[in-house]
Coordinates of C-alpha atoms and ligand atoms in Angstrom, one line a residue:
M20 CA -35.7 22.0 18.8
P21 CA -33.6 24.4 20.9
D22 CA -35.5 23.1 24.0
A23 CA -34.5 19.5 23.3
L24 CA -30.8 20.5 22.7
D25 CA -30.8 22.8 25.8
S26 CA -32.0 20.1 28.2
A27 CA -29.6 17.6 26.7
L28 CA -26.7 20.1 27.2
V29 CA -27.7 20.5 30.9
A30 CA -27.7 16.8 31.5
L31 CA -24.4 16.1 29.7
R32 CA -22.7 19.0 31.4
A33 CA -24.0 17.9 34.8
A34 CA -22.7 14.4 34.1
G35 CA -19.2 15.7 33.4
V36 CA -19.1 14.7 29.7
E37 CA -16.1 16.4 28.1
T38 CA -17.7 17.7 24.9
P39 CA -21.4 18.2 25.8
R40 CA -22.4 20.4 22.8
L41 CA -20.7 18.3 20.2
D42 CA -22.2 15.1 21.6
A43 CA -25.7 16.5 21.9
E44 CA -25.6 17.7 18.3
V45 CA -24.2 14.5 16.9
L46 CA -26.9 12.5 18.8
L47 CA -29.7 14.7 17.7
A48 CA -28.6 14.8 14.1
D49 CA -28.4 11.0 14.2
V50 CA -31.9 10.6 15.6
L51 CA -33.3 13.0 13.0
G52 CA -31.2 11.4 10.2
V53 CA -29.6 14.7 9.1
E54 CA -26.0 16.1 9.1
R55 CA -24.9 17.9 12.2
G56 CA -24.6 21.2 10.1
D57 CA -28.3 20.9 9.2
L58 CA -29.3 21.4 12.8
L59 CA -28.4 25.1 12.5
M60 CA -29.3 25.6 8.9
R61 CA -32.8 24.1 8.9
D62 CA -35.8 24.7 11.0
L63 CA -36.1 21.1 12.2
V64 CA -38.9 19.9 14.5
V65 CA -38.2 17.4 17.2
E66 CA -41.3 15.8 18.4
G67 CA -43.0 12.5 19.3
E68 CA -40.9 9.4 18.7
A69 CA -37.8 11.5 17.9
I70 CA -37.9 13.2 21.3
R71 CA -38.2 9.9 23.0
R72 CA -35.2 8.5 21.0
F73 CA -33.1 11.6 21.6
Q74 CA -33.8 11.5 25.3
D75 CA -32.8 7.8 25.4
A76 CA -29.6 8.5 23.6
V77 CA -28.7 11.4 26.0
R78 CA -29.5 9.2 28.9
R79 CA -27.1 6.5 27.6
R80 CA -24.4 9.2 27.1
A81 CA -24.9 11.0 30.4
V82 CA -25.8 8.2 32.8
E83 CA -24.2 5.1 31.3
R84 CA -21.3 7.1 29.8
E85 CA -21.5 5.1 26.6
P86 CA -19.3 6.5 23.8
V87 CA -21.2 8.4 21.2
A88 CA -20.1 6.0 18.5
Y89 CA -21.7 3.0 20.2
I90 CA -25.0 5.0 20.6
T91 CA -25.1 6.0 16.9
G92 CA -23.4 2.7 15.8
R93 CA -21.0 4.4 13.5
R94 CA -17.7 6.3 13.3
A95 CA -15.9 8.1 10.5
F96 CA -12.3 7.1 10.0
R97 CA -10.2 8.7 7.1
H98 CA -12.6 8.5 4.2
V99 CA -14.7 5.5 5.3
E100 CA -17.6 5.2 7.8
L101 CA -17.4 2.1 10.0
A102 CA -20.2 0.4 11.9
V103 CA -19.0 0.0 15.5
D104 CA -20.4 -1.7 18.6
P105 CA -18.9 -2.9 21.9
R106 CA -17.2 -5.9 20.3
V107 CA -14.6 -3.4 18.8
L108 CA -12.6 -0.4 19.9
V109 CA -14.0 2.9 18.6
P110 CA -11.4 3.9 16.0
R111 CA -9.4 7.0 17.2
P112 CA -8.4 10.0 15.1
E113 CA -4.7 9.5 16.1
T114 CA -4.8 6.1 14.4
E115 CA -5.2 7.9 11.1
L116 CA -1.5 8.6 11.3
L117 CA -0.8 4.9 10.9
V118 CA -2.8 4.9 7.6
E119 CA -1.2 8.1 6.4
L120 CA 2.4 6.7 6.9
A121 CA 1.5 3.4 5.2
V122 CA -0.2 5.1 2.3
A123 CA 2.9 7.1 1.7
A124 CA 5.5 4.4 2.3
L125 CA 4.1 1.2 0.7
P126 CA 5.2 0.2 -2.8
E127 CA 2.7 -0.7 -5.5
G128 CA 1.0 -4.0 -4.9
A129 CA 2.5 -4.5 -1.4
R130 CA 1.1 -7.3 0.7
V131 CA 0.2 -5.7 4.0
V132 CA -1.5 -7.1 7.1
D133 CA -3.3 -5.0 9.7
V134 CA -2.8 -6.9 13.0
G135 CA -5.5 -6.3 15.6
T136 CA -7.9 -4.9 13.0
G137 CA -10.9 -4.4 15.3
S138 CA -13.6 -2.7 13.3
G139 CA -11.3 -3.1 10.2
A140 CA -10.6 0.6 10.3
V141 CA -6.9 0.6 9.3
A142 CA -7.3 -2.3 6.8
L143 CA -10.3 -0.7 5.1
A144 CA -8.9 2.8 5.0
L145 CA -5.8 1.3 3.3
A146 CA -7.9 -0.6 0.8
D147 CA -10.0 2.5 0.1
E148 CA -7.0 4.8 -0.4
R149 CA -4.6 2.4 -2.1
P150 CA -6.7 -0.1 -4.2
D151 CA -3.4 -1.5 -5.6
L152 CA -2.4 -3.0 -2.2
N153 CA -3.2 -6.5 -1.1
V154 CA -4.7 -5.9 2.3
T155 CA -5.4 -8.5 5.1
G156 CA -7.0 -7.6 8.4
S157 CA -6.4 -10.0 11.3
D158 CA -7.6 -10.2 14.9
V159 CA -7.4 -12.6 17.8
S160 CA -11.1 -11.9 18.5
A161 CA -13.6 -13.7 16.3
D162 CA -16.2 -11.1 17.5
A163 CA -14.1 -8.2 16.2
L164 CA -13.4 -10.0 13.0
A165 CA -17.2 -10.4 12.4
V166 CA -17.6 -6.6 12.7
A167 CA -14.6 -6.0 10.4
R168 CA -15.9 -8.4 7.8
A169 CA -19.4 -6.9 7.8
N170 CA -17.8 -3.4 7.4
G171 CA -15.7 -4.7 4.4
D172 CA -18.8 -6.2 2.8
R173 CA -20.9 -3.1 3.3
L174 CA -18.2 -0.8 1.9
G175 CA -17.4 -3.1 -1.0
L176 CA -13.6 -3.0 -0.3
R177 CA -11.3 -5.8 -1.1
V178 CA -9.7 -7.0 2.2
E179 CA -8.9 -10.6 3.3
W180 CA -9.9 -11.4 7.0
T181 CA -8.1 -13.9 9.2
L182 CA -8.3 -15.0 12.8
A183 CA -4.8 -15.0 14.3
D184 CA -2.9 -14.3 17.5
G185 CA -0.2 -11.9 16.5
V186 CA 1.1 -11.7 12.9
P187 CA -0.7 -14.3 10.8
A188 CA 1.4 -16.8 8.8
G189 CA 2.0 -15.5 5.3
E190 CA 4.4 -13.5 3.1
W191 CA 4.1 -9.9 4.2
D192 CA 5.8 -6.9 2.7
A193 CA 4.5 -4.8 5.6
V194 CA 2.9 -5.1 9.0
V195 CA 0.8 -2.3 10.5
A196 CA -0.7 -2.6 13.9
N197 CA -2.6 -0.6 16.5
P198 CA -2.4 -3.3 19.3
P199 CA -3.6 -3.0 22.9
Y200 CA -1.1 -0.8 24.7
V201 CA -2.6 0.3 28.0
A202 CA -0.9 -0.8 31.2
E203 CA -3.1 -3.0 33.4
G204 CA -4.5 -0.9 36.3
E205 CA -4.2 2.4 34.4
R206 CA -7.2 4.6 35.3
L207 CA -9.3 5.3 32.2
P208 CA -12.3 7.5 31.5
P209 CA -15.7 5.7 32.1
E210 CA -16.4 5.7 28.4
I211 CA -13.4 3.5 27.8
A212 CA -13.2 1.5 31.1
R213 CA -16.9 0.6 31.2
H214 CA -17.7 0.0 27.5
E215 CA -14.7 -0.8 25.3
P216 CA -13.5 -4.4 25.1
P217 CA -10.7 -5.0 27.6
G218 CA -8.9 -7.2 25.1
A219 CA -8.5 -4.2 22.8
L220 CA -7.0 -2.1 25.6
F221 CA -4.8 -3.8 28.0
A222 CA -1.4 -5.5 27.5
G223 CA 0.3 -6.4 30.7
A224 CA 2.0 -4.4 33.4
D225 CA 3.7 -1.9 31.1
G226 CA 1.2 -2.1 28.2
L227 CA 3.8 -3.6 25.9
D228 CA 3.0 -7.3 26.1
V229 CA 1.3 -7.6 22.8
L230 CA 3.8 -5.4 21.0
R231 CA 6.7 -7.5 22.4
R232 CA 5.2 -10.7 21.2
L233 CA 4.7 -9.5 17.6
E234 CA 6.8 -11.3 15.1
L235 CA 9.1 -8.6 13.6
T236 CA 10.3 -9.9 10.3
A237 CA 8.4 -7.9 7.6
P238 CA 10.4 -5.5 5.4
W239 CA 8.4 -2.5 6.7
I240 CA 6.6 -2.1 9.9
A241 CA 4.5 0.6 11.6
L242 CA 3.3 0.2 15.2
E243 CA 1.0 2.5 17.1
H244 CA 1.8 2.9 20.8
G245 CA 1.3 5.0 23.8
A246 CA 2.8 8.5 24.1
A247 CA 5.4 7.3 26.6
Q248 CA 6.3 4.1 24.8
G249 CA 8.3 5.6 21.9
D250 CA 11.7 4.7 23.4
A251 CA 10.7 1.1 24.2
V252 CA 9.2 0.5 20.7
R253 CA 12.3 2.0 19.0
A254 CA 14.5 -0.3 21.0
L255 CA 12.2 -3.3 20.1
L256 CA 12.5 -2.5 16.4
G257 CA 16.3 -1.8 16.6
G258 CA 16.8 -5.1 18.5
A259 CA 14.9 -6.9 15.7
G260 CA 17.3 -5.6 13.1
Y261 CA 15.2 -2.7 11.6
G262 CA 16.9 0.4 10.3
D263 CA 15.4 3.9 9.7
V264 CA 13.6 3.5 13.0
A265 CA 11.6 6.7 13.6
T266 CA 8.7 7.7 15.9
H267 CA 6.1 10.0 14.4
R268 CA 3.9 12.4 16.4
D269 CA 0.1 12.6 16.2
L270 CA -1.9 15.9 15.8
A271 CA -1.6 16.5 19.5
G272 CA 2.2 16.4 19.2
L273 CA 2.5 13.1 21.1
D274 CA 4.7 10.2 20.1
R275 CA 2.2 7.8 18.4
V276 CA 3.6 5.6 15.6
T277 CA 7.1 4.0 15.2
T278 CA 8.2 2.8 11.8
G279 CA 11.1 0.8 10.7
A280 CA 12.5 -0.8 7.5
R281 CA 14.8 -3.7 6.8
P282 CA 16.4 -5.0 3.7
R283 CA 14.5 -7.9 2.1
Ligands
LIG320 C1 -6.5 -1.0 20.1 S1 -7.5 -2.2 19.3 C2 -7.3 -1.6 17.6 C3 -8.5 -1.8 16.7 C4 -8.3 -1.1 15.3 N1 -7.1 -1.5 14.7 C5 -8.4 0.4 15.5 O1 -7.3 1.0 15.4 O2 -9.4 0.9 15.7 C6 -6.6 -3.6 19.3 C7 -7.1 -4.9 18.6 O3 -6.1 -5.9 18.7 C8 -6.8 -7.1 19.0 N2 -5.8 -8.0 19.7 C9 -5.4 -8.0 21.0 N3 -4.5 -8.9 21.2 C10 -4.1 -9.4 20.0 C11 -3.2 -10.4 19.5 N4 -2.4 -11.1 20.4 N5 -3.2 -10.7 18.2 C12 -4.0 -10.1 17.3 N6 -4.9 -9.2 17.7 C13 -5.0 -8.8 19.0 C14 -8.0 -6.8 19.8 O4 -8.9 -7.8 19.7 C15 -8.4 -5.4 19.2 O5 -9.3 -5.6 18.2

């Protein structure tokens, strides 16, 4: 097994992959159907079909620069594991802050919609951690919604799914969203630029087009945005009559989620 891992490391390093050891271990563990920690603990043999599948996974990562999550077909987010493929953005660790803030802020039984749900990550994590909430996930992409719905069915979590551009019609106590917020023309790593859906990434010249068009009327709102967009999103919420407007930092210390509340 060390041989298989070693040659994968060489290939991934040569290709300029940022986290070669982590990626090689995750891909090998996936091929062998074990946990990553098991690779060190157990004397695992990689041979025959497993070697071929591992080499193919490493080629996809090194040559095609596919994200690991699209190769393994899954990604952990909060306490759930989501199936992901190129129809949806790979859920990011920084988006967990959106869930954390909503879990802490929302009153019992609140009706909350996750706008731009993608794989369903935020909606499903909310339903998982706060079964009292009435959660809806919406997206403008029917392809994304199919992935989200399949994730919901597999996880057995109660979420309504709806196809909508922006905030869907309905009575909402809260809106949470991780919309596209990358400026057109911004240079992105090949994993993102070549493989993730452009409709999940780009939002006009300054990256704020989707955020600006969101209907801002719900009593509580939490919006994820780019690290340099905090001022603009605070101004947007302030202009829409929200109070208690605050921007929260992610684990990297970057402005990431802005929240606001308004009287009912
Ligand atoms: C950055 S991804 C976020 C996906 C998921 N919420 C997550 O955090 O992993 C943005 C999502 O918003 C959707 N989207 C883009 N424009 C939209 C719009 N006008 N209305 C609703 N959804 C939109 C995209 O299809 C995509 O699934």
